[in-house]
């Protein structure tokens, strides 16, 4: 705006003939030039939250989910607040016969990912899909064969089998020992103190002859 005023004053100055008018215009011209010179540089445009989030943000790995199944589908439910407000293309799921990975882009400035490898049984890539619901994503994995799944992945199955084998022993004391070891490994400090105390007491009773069996 100041620059336009300056140009107009210059134009008037070229046409002015009377000294008094010229003096006024010269003074105004100098004043405008000084104002323009001292004018602060324009601040860089503030980046809006939307622009910031479109530039990226950090990625969060999703670990919490629920699942169930029907004869034809395995359904995985992932809770994400506000996901229904995103453009559909921001929620992507890539399927293979034994895996899928989910990518949610730019939800409140963050990206979210979830990967399932080594699914328990094969799925149909073409028949699988995802649905966006209020605060939730539903991943639909189409079963290749209509059979019940005991768990989602091969790793989960192997883990369950190992756990079952640990407890399924012919010696009851060995099974109890395995349970105690697992509780000790996974327990907090209070749990560990309790197990240690029980262990010491059982050893003392054994030495005194109160109980014949070592537990």
CSV table of C-alpha atoms in Angstrom, one decimal:
chain,number,residue,atom,x,y,z
A,1,UNK,CA,0.0,0.0,0.0
A,2,UNK,CA,2.8,2.4,0.9
A,3,UNK,CA,4.6,1.6,-2.4
A,4,UNK,CA,1.4,2.6,-4.3
A,5,UNK,CA,1.2,5.8,-2.4
A,6,UNK,CA,4.8,6.6,-3.2
A,7,UNK,CA,4.3,5.9,-6.9
A,8,UNK,CA,1.3,8.3,-7.0
A,9,UNK,CA,3.2,11.0,-5.2
A,10,UNK,CA,6.1,10.7,-7.7
A,11,UNK,CA,3.6,11.0,-10.5
A,12,UNK,CA,2.0,14.1,-9.0
A,13,UNK,CA,5.5,15.5,-8.5
A,14,UNK,CA,6.4,15.3,-12.2
A,15,UNK,CA,3.2,17.2,-13.0
A,16,UNK,CA,3.4,19.8,-10.3
A,17,UNK,CA,4.6,23.3,-11.3
A,18,UNK,CA,4.1,25.4,-8.2
A,19,UNK,CA,7.0,25.5,-5.7
A,20,UNK,CA,4.8,25.2,-2.6
A,21,UNK,CA,3.0,22.1,-4.0
A,22,UNK,CA,6.3,20.5,-5.1
A,23,UNK,CA,7.8,21.1,-1.6
A,24,UNK,CA,4.8,19.4,0.0
A,25,UNK,CA,5.0,16.5,-2.4
A,26,UNK,CA,8.8,16.1,-1.9
A,27,UNK,CA,8.3,16.1,1.8
A,28,UNK,CA,5.6,13.4,1.5
A,29,UNK,CA,7.8,11.4,-0.9
A,30,UNK,CA,10.7,11.4,1.6
A,31,UNK,CA,8.3,10.4,4.4
A,32,UNK,CA,6.9,7.5,2.4
A,33,UNK,CA,10.4,6.3,1.4
A,34,UNK,CA,11.5,6.3,5.0
A,35,UNK,CA,8.3,4.4,6.1
A,36,UNK,CA,8.9,1.8,3.4
A,37,UNK,CA,12.6,1.5,4.4
A,38,UNK,CA,11.7,1.0,8.1
A,39,UNK,CA,8.8,-1.3,7.4
A,40,UNK,CA,9.5,-4.7,9.1
A,41,UNK,CA,10.0,-7.7,6.8
A,42,UNK,CA,6.8,-9.8,6.5
A,43,UNK,CA,6.8,-12.7,8.8
A,44,UNK,CA,6.9,-16.1,7.2
A,45,UNK,CA,3.5,-17.5,7.0
A,46,UNK,CA,2.5,-19.6,10.0
A,47,UNK,CA,2.2,-23.3,9.1
A,48,UNK,CA,-1.2,-24.5,10.0
A,49,UNK,CA,-1.7,-27.7,11.9
A,50,UNK,CA,-3.0,-29.4,8.8
A,51,UNK,CA,0.1,-28.4,6.8
A,52,UNK,CA,2.3,-29.6,9.7
A,53,UNK,CA,0.6,-32.9,9.9
A,54,UNK,CA,0.8,-33.4,6.1
A,55,UNK,CA,4.5,-33.1,6.3
A,56,UNK,CA,4.7,-36.2,8.4
A,57,UNK,CA,4.9,-36.7,12.1
A,58,UNK,CA,6.0,-39.7,14.1
A,59,UNK,CA,4.7,-43.2,13.6
A,60,UNK,CA,3.0,-45.2,16.4
A,61,UNK,CA,2.9,-49.0,16.4
A,62,UNK,CA,-0.6,-50.3,17.2
A,63,UNK,CA,-0.5,-53.2,19.7
A,64,UNK,CA,-4.0,-53.3,21.0
A,65,UNK,CA,-6.8,-55.0,19.1
A,66,UNK,CA,-9.7,-57.4,19.4
A,67,UNK,CA,-10.7,-60.2,17.0
A,68,UNK,CA,-13.4,-62.7,16.3
A,69,UNK,CA,-14.4,-64.9,13.4
A,70,UNK,CA,-17.3,-66.2,11.3
A,71,UNK,CA,-17.3,-69.1,9.0
A,72,UNK,CA,-15.9,-67.0,6.1
A,73,UNK,CA,-13.9,-64.2,7.8
A,74,UNK,CA,-11.4,-63.4,10.5
A,75,UNK,CA,-12.2,-59.9,11.8
A,76,UNK,CA,-9.7,-57.7,13.6
A,77,UNK,CA,-11.0,-54.6,15.4
A,78,UNK,CA,-8.6,-51.7,15.9
A,79,UNK,CA,-9.7,-48.7,18.0
A,80,UNK,CA,-8.5,-45.3,16.8
A,81,UNK,CA,-10.2,-42.1,17.9
A,82,UNK,CA,-11.4,-39.9,15.1
A,83,UNK,CA,-10.3,-42.2,12.3
A,84,UNK,CA,-13.7,-41.8,10.5
A,85,UNK,CA,-12.8,-38.1,9.8
A,86,UNK,CA,-9.8,-39.1,7.6
A,87,UNK,CA,-10.0,-39.3,3.8
A,88,UNK,CA,-10.5,-43.0,2.9
A,89,UNK,CA,-7.2,-43.1,1.1
A,90,UNK,CA,-5.4,-42.4,4.4
A,91,UNK,CA,-6.3,-45.8,5.7
A,92,UNK,CA,-4.4,-48.5,3.8
A,93,UNK,CA,-4.3,-52.2,4.2
A,94,UNK,CA,-2.0,-54.5,2.2
A,95,UNK,CA,-2.9,-58.2,2.2
A,96,UNK,CA,-0.9,-61.2,1.2
A,97,UNK,CA,-1.9,-64.9,1.6
A,98,UNK,CA,-0.4,-65.1,5.1
A,99,UNK,CA,-0.1,-61.5,6.3
A,100,UNK,CA,-1.5,-58.0,6.3
A,101,UNK,CA,-0.2,-54.6,7.3
A,102,UNK,CA,-2.2,-51.5,8.1
A,103,UNK,CA,-1.1,-47.9,7.7
A,104,UNK,CA,-3.1,-45.0,8.9
A,105,UNK,CA,-1.7,-41.7,7.7
A,106,UNK,CA,-2.0,-38.3,9.4
A,107,UNK,CA,-4.4,-38.9,12.2
A,108,UNK,CA,-4.0,-36.0,14.6
A,109,UNK,CA,-0.4,-35.5,13.3
A,110,UNK,CA,0.6,-39.1,13.7
A,111,UNK,CA,0.9,-42.2,11.5
A,112,UNK,CA,-0.2,-45.5,12.9
A,113,UNK,CA,0.9,-49.0,11.7
A,114,UNK,CA,0.1,-52.6,12.5
A,115,UNK,CA,1.6,-55.7,10.9
A,116,UNK,CA,0.5,-59.3,11.2
A,117,UNK,CA,2.9,-61.9,9.7
A,118,UNK,CA,2.5,-65.7,9.5
A,119,UNK,CA,-1.3,-65.7,9.8
A,120,UNK,CA,-2.4,-69.1,11.1
A,121,UNK,CA,-4.0,-70.1,7.8
A,122,UNK,CA,-4.1,-68.7,4.3
A,123,UNK,CA,-6.5,-65.9,3.4
A,124,UNK,CA,-7.9,-64.7,0.1
A,125,UNK,CA,-6.2,-61.4,-0.9
A,126,UNK,CA,-9.0,-60.4,-3.3
A,127,UNK,CA,-11.8,-61.2,-0.8
A,128,UNK,CA,-10.2,-59.3,2.1
A,129,UNK,CA,-11.0,-55.7,2.9
A,130,UNK,CA,-11.2,-53.0,5.5
A,131,UNK,CA,-14.0,-50.9,6.8
A,132,UNK,CA,-13.8,-47.5,8.6
A,133,UNK,CA,-16.3,-47.1,11.4
A,134,UNK,CA,-16.6,-44.5,14.2
A,135,UNK,CA,-13.3,-44.5,16.2
A,136,UNK,CA,-12.5,-48.0,14.7
A,137,UNK,CA,-11.0,-49.8,11.8
A,138,UNK,CA,-12.4,-53.3,11.0
A,139,UNK,CA,-10.0,-55.5,9.0
A,140,UNK,CA,-11.8,-58.4,7.3
A,141,UNK,CA,-9.5,-61.3,6.3
A,142,UNK,CA,-11.4,-63.7,4.0
A,143,UNK,CA,-10.6,-67.3,4.9
A,144,UNK,CA,-9.5,-69.6,2.0
A,145,UNK,CA,-11.1,-72.5,3.8
A,146,UNK,CA,-14.2,-72.3,6.1
A,147,UNK,CA,-12.6,-73.6,9.2
A,148,UNK,CA,-12.2,-72.4,12.8
A,149,UNK,CA,-9.0,-70.6,13.7
A,150,UNK,CA,-7.7,-71.2,17.3
A,151,UNK,CA,-5.6,-68.0,17.1
A,152,UNK,CA,-4.5,-65.4,14.6
A,153,UNK,CA,-0.8,-66.3,13.9
A,154,UNK,CA,1.5,-69.3,13.8
A,155,UNK,CA,3.6,-67.7,16.5
A,156,UNK,CA,0.7,-67.6,18.9
A,157,UNK,CA,-0.1,-71.2,18.2
A,158,UNK,CA,3.4,-72.4,18.9
A,159,UNK,CA,3.5,-70.3,22.1
A,160,UNK,CA,0.3,-71.9,23.3
A,161,UNK,CA,1.6,-75.4,22.5
A,162,UNK,CA,4.8,-74.8,24.4
A,163,UNK,CA,2.8,-73.5,27.4
A,164,UNK,CA,0.5,-76.5,27.3
A,165,UNK,CA,3.5,-78.9,27.1
A,166,UNK,CA,5.1,-77.2,30.1
A,167,UNK,CA,2.1,-77.9,32.3
A,168,UNK,CA,1.2,-81.2,30.8
A,169,UNK,CA,3.6,-83.5,32.6
A,170,UNK,CA,3.2,-86.9,34.3
A,171,UNK,CA,4.9,-85.5,37.4
A,172,UNK,CA,2.5,-83.2,39.2
A,173,UNK,CA,5.4,-81.5,41.1
A,174,UNK,CA,7.1,-80.7,37.8
A,175,UNK,CA,4.0,-79.1,36.4
A,176,UNK,CA,3.7,-77.0,39.6
A,177,UNK,CA,7.3,-76.1,39.3
A,178,UNK,CA,6.8,-74.9,35.8
A,179,UNK,CA,3.8,-72.8,36.8
A,180,UNK,CA,5.8,-71.2,39.7
A,181,UNK,CA,8.7,-70.5,37.3
A,182,UNK,CA,6.4,-68.7,34.9
A,183,UNK,CA,4.7,-66.7,37.6
A,184,UNK,CA,8.1,-65.7,39.0
A,185,UNK,CA,9.4,-64.7,35.5
A,186,UNK,CA,6.4,-62.6,34.7
A,187,UNK,CA,5.5,-61.3,38.2
A,188,UNK,CA,6.3,-58.0,39.9
A,189,UNK,CA,8.6,-57.7,42.9
A,190,UNK,CA,5.8,-58.5,45.4
A,191,UNK,CA,5.0,-61.7,43.5
A,192,UNK,CA,8.7,-62.7,43.5
A,193,UNK,CA,9.0,-62.1,47.2
A,194,UNK,CA,5.8,-64.2,47.8
A,195,UNK,CA,7.1,-67.1,45.7
A,196,UNK,CA,10.5,-66.9,47.3
A,197,UNK,CA,9.0,-67.1,50.8
A,198,UNK,CA,6.8,-70.0,49.8
A,199,UNK,CA,9.8,-71.8,48.4
A,200,UNK,CA,11.9,-71.3,51.5
A,201,UNK,CA,9.1,-72.5,53.7
A,202,UNK,CA,8.5,-75.6,51.6
A,203,UNK,CA,12.2,-76.5,51.8
A,204,UNK,CA,12.3,-76.0,55.5
A,205,UNK,CA,9.2,-78.3,55.9
A,206,UNK,CA,10.9,-80.9,53.7
A,207,UNK,CA,14.1,-80.9,55.8
A,208,UNK,CA,12.0,-81.3,58.9
A,209,UNK,CA,10.2,-84.3,57.4
A,210,UNK,CA,6.8,-82.7,57.3
A,211,UNK,CA,6.3,-83.3,53.6
A,212,UNK,CA,8.0,-86.0,51.6
A,213,UNK,CA,7.6,-84.5,48.1
A,214,UNK,CA,9.9,-81.7,46.8
A,215,UNK,CA,7.8,-78.9,45.4
